[in-house]
GROMACS .gro file of C-alpha atoms in nm:
model
  289
    1MET     CA    1   8.278  29.077  19.167
    2ALA     CA    2   7.890  29.029  19.136
    3ASN     CA    3   7.979  28.713  18.938
    4ASP     CA    4   8.234  28.597  19.209
    5THR     CA    5   7.956  28.616  19.463
    6THR     CA    6   7.691  28.423  19.242
    7THR     CA    7   7.968  28.152  19.178
    8GLU     CA    8   8.028  28.152  19.557
    9GLN     CA    9   7.616  28.111  19.641
   10ALA     CA   10   7.541  27.837  19.404
   11THR     CA   11   7.848  27.610  19.496
   12GLU     CA   12   7.795  27.660  19.852
   13PRO     CA   13   7.734  27.306  20.047
   14LYS     CA   14   7.385  27.176  20.117
   15THR     CA   15   7.324  27.139  20.468
   16TRP     CA   16   7.224  26.819  20.620
   17VAL     CA   17   6.846  26.895  20.619
   18GLN     CA   18   6.854  27.011  20.250
   19LYS     CA   19   7.041  26.674  20.153
   20ILE     CA   20   6.755  26.486  20.353
   21VAL     CA   21   6.496  26.660  20.159
   22HIS     CA   22   6.669  26.610  19.838
   23GLU     CA   23   6.696  26.237  19.903
   24ILE     CA   24   6.348  26.211  19.995
   25ARG     CA   25   6.203  26.391  19.677
   26GLU     CA   26   6.441  26.175  19.451
   27THR     CA   27   6.299  25.838  19.622
   28VAL     CA   28   5.929  25.945  19.620
   29PHE     CA   29   5.987  26.044  19.255
   30THR     CA   30   6.146  25.719  19.173
   31ILE     CA   31   5.842  25.536  19.343
   32ALA     CA   32   5.595  25.745  19.142
   33VAL     CA   33   5.755  25.650  18.812
   34PHE     CA   34   5.824  25.283  18.868
   35LEU     CA   35   5.533  25.147  19.084
   36PRO     CA   36   5.283  25.170  18.812
   37PHE     CA   37   5.521  24.986  18.571
   38TRP     CA   38   5.582  24.714  18.867
   39LEU     CA   39   5.178  24.718  18.920
   40VAL     CA   40   5.100  24.625  18.536
   41PHE     CA   41   5.405  24.389  18.526
   42SER     CA   42   5.311  24.201  18.801
   43THR     CA   43   4.948  24.193  18.736
   44PHE     CA   44   4.947  24.116  18.374
   45VAL     CA   45   5.292  23.952  18.291
   46TYR     CA   46   5.517  23.772  18.568
   47GLU     CA   47   5.540  23.802  18.950
   48LEU     CA   48   5.772  23.688  19.201
   49ARG     CA   49   5.697  23.417  19.450
   50SER     CA   50   5.872  23.273  19.747
   51ILE     CA   51   5.867  22.897  19.844
   52PRO     CA   52   5.748  22.854  20.233
   53SER     CA   53   5.751  22.458  20.241
   54GLU     CA   54   5.883  22.139  20.148
   55SER     CA   55   5.571  22.049  19.955
   56MET     CA   56   5.727  22.076  19.611
   57VAL     CA   57   6.081  21.905  19.676
   58PRO     CA   58   6.248  21.839  19.486
   59ALA     CA   59   6.136  22.051  19.214
   60LEU     CA   60   6.131  22.354  19.455
   61GLN     CA   61   6.302  22.433  19.766
   62VAL     CA   62   6.219  22.627  20.058
   63GLY     CA   63   6.348  22.977  19.994
   64ASP     CA   64   6.365  22.944  19.618
   65ARG     CA   65   6.222  23.262  19.433
   66VAL     CA   66   5.985  23.148  19.117
   67ALA     CA   67   5.898  23.356  18.841
   68VAL     CA   68   5.500  23.308  18.789
   69SER     CA   69   5.327  23.354  18.439
   70LYS     CA   70   5.044  23.537  18.503
   71PHE     CA   71   4.872  23.521  18.165
   72ALA     CA   72   4.944  23.143  18.130
   73TYR     CA   73   4.542  23.064  18.193
   74GLY     CA   74   4.394  23.404  18.166
   75TYR     CA   75   4.312  23.644  18.407
   76ASN     CA   76   4.076  23.592  18.698
   77ARG     CA   77   3.953  23.749  19.039
   78HIS     CA   78   4.258  23.599  19.211
   79SER     CA   79   4.515  23.699  18.962
   80ALA     CA   80   4.549  24.072  19.046
   81PRO     CA   81   4.722  24.183  19.353
   82PHE     CA   82   4.527  24.365  19.638
   83GLY     CA   83   4.203  24.200  19.540
   84VAL     CA   84   4.129  24.441  19.229
   85GLY     CA   85   4.056  24.141  18.993
   86ALA     CA   86   3.732  24.139  19.119
   87TRP     CA   87   3.663  24.479  19.023
   88PHE     CA   88   3.727  24.416  18.630
   89ILE     CA   89   3.626  24.072  18.621
   90GLY     CA   90   3.356  23.989  18.849
   91ASP     CA   91   3.353  23.809  19.196
   92ASP     CA   92   3.102  23.516  19.101
   93ALA     CA   93   3.241  23.215  19.264
   94SER     CA   94   2.941  23.022  19.139
   95ASP     CA   95   3.141  23.022  18.807
   96PRO     CA   96   3.458  22.836  18.827
   97SER     CA   97   3.553  22.918  18.494
   98ASN     CA   98   3.482  23.317  18.540
   99ARG     CA   99   3.829  23.424  18.355
  100VAL     CA  100   3.923  23.658  18.068
  101MET     CA  101   4.129  23.499  17.793
  102GLY     CA  102   4.123  23.202  17.992
  103SER     CA  103   4.284  22.843  17.873
  104THR     CA  104   4.311  22.517  18.013
  105PRO     CA  105   4.574  22.403  18.198
  106ARG     CA  106   4.778  22.081  18.163
  107ARG     CA  107   4.877  21.778  18.363
  108GLY     CA  108   5.212  21.835  18.476
  109ASP     CA  109   5.186  22.200  18.525
  110VAL     CA  110   5.307  22.378  18.865
  111ILE     CA  111   5.062  22.608  18.962
  112VAL     CA  112   5.035  22.894  19.195
  113PHE     CA  113   4.664  22.928  19.329
  114GLN     CA  114   4.458  23.082  19.580
  115HIS     CA  115   4.328  22.803  19.839
  116PRO     CA  116   3.968  22.756  19.787
  117SER     CA  117   3.860  22.797  20.139
  118SER     CA  118   4.090  23.057  20.272
  119ASN     CA  119   4.308  23.358  20.164
  120LYS     CA  120   4.622  23.113  20.145
  121VAL     CA  121   4.832  23.130  19.843
  122MET     CA  122   4.987  22.779  19.742
  123ILE     CA  123   5.203  22.599  19.477
  124LYS     CA  124   5.135  22.235  19.365
  125ARG     CA  125   5.153  22.022  19.078
  126ILE     CA  126   4.837  21.957  18.840
  127VAL     CA  127   4.740  21.586  18.829
  128GLY     CA  128   4.404  21.572  18.723
  129LEU     CA  129   4.186  21.763  18.492
  130PRO     CA  130   3.839  21.770  18.455
  131GLY     CA  131   3.661  21.439  18.401
  132ASP     CA  132   3.963  21.249  18.513
  133THR     CA  133   3.951  21.012  18.803
  134VAL     CA  134   4.241  21.011  19.063
  135GLN     CA  135   4.309  20.763  19.313
  136TYR     CA  136   4.604  20.663  19.555
  137ARG     CA  137   4.625  20.310  19.610
  138ASP     CA  138   4.939  20.190  19.853
  139GLY     CA  139   5.147  20.477  19.747
  140LEU     CA  140   5.091  20.429  19.397
  141LEU     CA  141   4.896  20.681  19.161
  142PHE     CA  142   4.629  20.575  18.965
  143LEU     CA  143   4.468  20.802  18.679
  144ASN     CA  144   4.158  20.729  18.486
  145GLY     CA  145   4.198  20.371  18.617
  146GLU     CA  146   4.557  20.310  18.488
  147GLU     CA  147   4.856  20.335  18.692
  148VAL     CA  148   5.070  20.631  18.631
  149LYS     CA  149   5.432  20.438  18.601
  150ARG     CA  150   5.702  20.580  18.815
  151GLU     CA  151   6.109  20.483  18.795
  152LEU     CA  152   6.318  20.475  19.107
  153VAL     CA  153   6.602  20.685  19.066
  154ARG     CA  154   6.780  20.679  19.401
  155THR     CA  155   6.734  20.661  19.795
  156PHE     CA  156   6.900  20.929  19.984
  157SER     CA  157   6.879  21.088  20.343
  158TYR     CA  158   6.852  21.468  20.422
  159VAL     CA  159   6.705  21.660  20.735
  160GLN     CA  160   6.348  21.766  20.719
  161GLY     CA  161   6.351  22.166  20.720
  162ASP     CA  162   6.058  22.193  20.989
  163SER     CA  163   6.103  22.253  21.352
  164SER     CA  164   6.173  21.867  21.417
  165ARG     CA  165   6.488  21.879  21.201
  166MET     CA  166   6.448  21.478  21.157
  167LEU     CA  167   6.717  21.317  20.944
  168ARG     CA  168   6.479  21.128  20.677
  169THR     CA  169   6.527  20.867  20.429
  170ALA     CA  170   6.337  20.891  20.099
  171ALA     CA  171   6.320  20.755  19.762
  172GLU     CA  172   6.339  20.933  19.441
  173TYR     CA  173   6.118  20.822  19.138
  174ARG     CA  174   6.093  20.969  18.784
  175GLU     CA  175   5.699  20.999  18.665
  176SER     CA  176   5.515  21.119  18.383
  177LEU     CA  177   5.169  21.194  18.374
  178PRO     CA  178   4.951  21.175  18.062
  179GLY     CA  179   5.003  21.454  17.825
  180GLU     CA  180   5.259  21.591  18.032
  181ASP     CA  181   5.571  21.742  17.824
  182GLY     CA  182   5.868  21.537  17.961
  183THR     CA  183   5.882  21.402  18.305
  184HIS     CA  184   5.915  21.500  18.663
  185LEU     CA  185   6.064  21.385  19.000
  186ILE     CA  186   5.895  21.287  19.321
  187HIS     CA  187   5.981  21.202  19.662
  188GLU     CA  188   5.820  20.942  19.898
  189PHE     CA  189   5.916  20.811  20.228
  190SER     CA  190   5.733  20.470  20.168
  191ASP     CA  191   5.396  20.324  20.016
  192ASN     CA  192   5.247  20.314  20.364
  193GLU     CA  193   5.242  20.683  20.466
  194CYS     CA  194   4.984  20.932  20.512
  195LEU     CA  195   4.716  21.008  20.210
  196ASP     CA  196   4.871  20.670  20.022
  197ARG     CA  197   4.540  20.535  19.999
  198THR     CA  198   4.265  20.755  19.895
  199PRO     CA  199   3.903  20.687  19.762
  200ILE     CA  200   3.837  20.759  19.369
  201PHE     CA  201   3.816  21.120  19.325
  202ARG     CA  202   3.651  21.260  18.989
  203VAL     CA  203   3.734  21.613  18.890
  204PRO     CA  204   3.436  21.839  18.821
  205GLU     CA  205   3.428  22.093  18.517
  206GLY     CA  206   3.611  22.374  18.566
  207HIS     CA  207   3.845  22.257  18.804
  208VAL     CA  208   4.175  22.042  18.876
  209PHE     CA  209   4.308  21.849  19.125
  210MET     CA  210   4.664  21.917  19.283
  211MET     CA  211   4.927  21.719  19.445
  212GLY     CA  212   5.277  21.829  19.573
  213ASP     CA  213   5.579  21.632  19.450
  214ASN     CA  214   5.682  21.572  19.802
  215ARG     CA  215   5.390  21.327  19.809
  216ASP     CA  216   5.444  21.205  20.184
  217ASN     CA  217   5.479  21.584  20.306
  218SER     CA  218   5.208  21.749  20.130
  219GLU     CA  219   4.863  21.844  20.215
  220ASP     CA  220   4.664  21.860  19.889
  221SER     CA  221   4.367  21.757  19.711
  222ARG     CA  222   4.387  21.405  19.829
  223ALA     CA  223   4.273  21.489  20.160
  224SER     CA  224   3.921  21.376  20.170
  225SER     CA  225   3.781  21.645  20.425
  226GLY     CA  226   3.815  21.887  20.128
  227HIS     CA  227   3.576  21.733  19.931
  228PRO     CA  228   3.178  21.768  20.053
  229GLY     CA  229   3.000  21.465  20.115
  230MET     CA  230   3.295  21.223  20.104
  231ALA     CA  231   3.461  21.317  20.426
  232ALA     CA  232   3.188  21.135  20.646
  233ALA     CA  233   3.252  20.798  20.423
  234PHE     CA  234   3.653  20.857  20.422
  235PRO     CA  235   3.739  21.075  20.701
  236ASP     CA  236   4.097  21.189  20.673
  237ALA     CA  237   4.186  20.954  20.996
  238TRP     CA  238   4.117  20.697  20.743
  239ASN     CA  239   4.402  20.857  20.537
  240CYS     CA  240   4.613  20.850  20.870
  241ARG     CA  241   4.609  21.200  20.957
  242ALA     CA  242   4.396  21.521  20.982
  243ILE     CA  243   4.493  21.865  20.853
  244SER     CA  244   4.705  22.033  21.077
  245GLY     CA  245   4.575  22.339  21.265
  246GLY     CA  246   4.217  22.257  21.157
  247GLU     CA  247   4.287  22.435  20.841
  248PRO     CA  248   4.046  22.349  20.555
  249ALA     CA  249   4.205  22.097  20.293
  250ILE     CA  250   4.227  22.200  19.915
  251GLY     CA  251   3.982  22.001  19.780
  252PHE     CA  252   3.929  22.047  19.380
  253VAL     CA  253   4.064  22.374  19.316
  254PRO     CA  254   3.848  22.605  19.048
  255PHE     CA  255   3.983  22.767  18.751
  256ASP     CA  256   3.942  23.078  18.844
  257HIS     CA  257   4.158  23.041  19.145
  258LEU     CA  258   4.457  22.971  18.949
  259ILE     CA  259   4.702  23.273  18.974
  260GLY     CA  260   4.957  23.160  18.720
  261ARG     CA  261   5.207  22.903  18.601
  262ALA     CA  262   5.541  22.851  18.797
  263GLU     CA  263   5.802  22.870  18.507
  264THR     CA  264   6.144  22.943  18.646
  265VAL     CA  265   6.360  22.942  18.966
  266LEU     CA  266   6.554  23.302  18.926
  267PHE     CA  267   6.738  23.235  19.235
  268SER     CA  268   6.729  23.063  19.568
  269LEU     CA  269   6.791  23.167  19.953
  270TYR     CA  270   6.790  22.800  20.042
  271SER     CA  271   6.998  22.704  20.356
  272CYS     CA  272   7.064  22.354  20.438
  273ARG     CA  273   7.161  22.202  20.744
  274ARG     CA  274   7.411  21.923  20.681
  275ALA     CA  275   7.440  21.615  20.928
  276GLU     CA  276   7.619  21.283  20.877
  277GLY     CA  277   7.480  21.088  20.615
  278ALA     CA  278   7.268  21.376  20.472
  279GLU     CA  279   7.280  21.547  20.164
  280CYS     CA  280   7.154  21.934  20.043
  281ALA     CA  281   6.997  22.042  19.701
  282ALA     CA  282   7.243  22.180  19.456
  283PRO     CA  283   7.214  22.551  19.409
  284ARG     CA  284   6.959  22.674  19.171
  285LEU     CA  285   6.982  22.997  18.975
  286TRP     CA  286   6.782  23.063  18.676
  287ARG     CA  287   6.648  22.718  18.633
  288ALA     CA  288   6.326  22.643  18.421
  289LEU     CA  289   6.073  22.388  18.576
   0.00000   0.00000   0.00000
């Protein structure tokens, strides 16, 4: 009889309070086990980033989830989450190459970086390296005085992803930067748009020059207001627009602001509003950049 009583007590159903407590314990245990692994992985190996704007179309669409290599260019004060990088690497803003195991990026790399004048995290393509001269002349890119060749692929129409929902017609070109592995696609509305005419920029040591692939829908290193001493001679009005909302322009991006290299579109939550005569981007799953 004693054994029967013990069995009945052991198999007695849990109350709803006991079930809730059990679930909470399991959840806390799971978080306690996996959180350190996630922190180490996202700090030193890869992290997942979402794409918030159309500045890198067609390579990246709004809603894409991108795997970013944190070790591609070494580690700096902006690489680690929650600002802990400054604890281990230092916060010397006067040294743009203040990195651990640092390596030099390459032209054509798609980079996630910290905006030099704000806490905003951005993603663009590297066009200019230290010592390069970069200029836009009537919609054509010149690097070190030489025109970067582009080949027209097609023209097409699409619905712009911002609040205007405008139907835009764009040209798609295939472009190859000196030293780039392969080619990439760029979009332009015309050769007479905002930031299609710029002064000559010389990239200083320890910095890079960033541009979006959606050339006429990207606020990037071309905006002269991001370059001290140049804004007075070449105001952004000369480039035909000011930086929206008064936000500081990017200017040259220091090496120690590079968070990582975008390598793969893992999946996408991209949604497209179809319109007559417009097209939508193809679905993307595990696509290399």
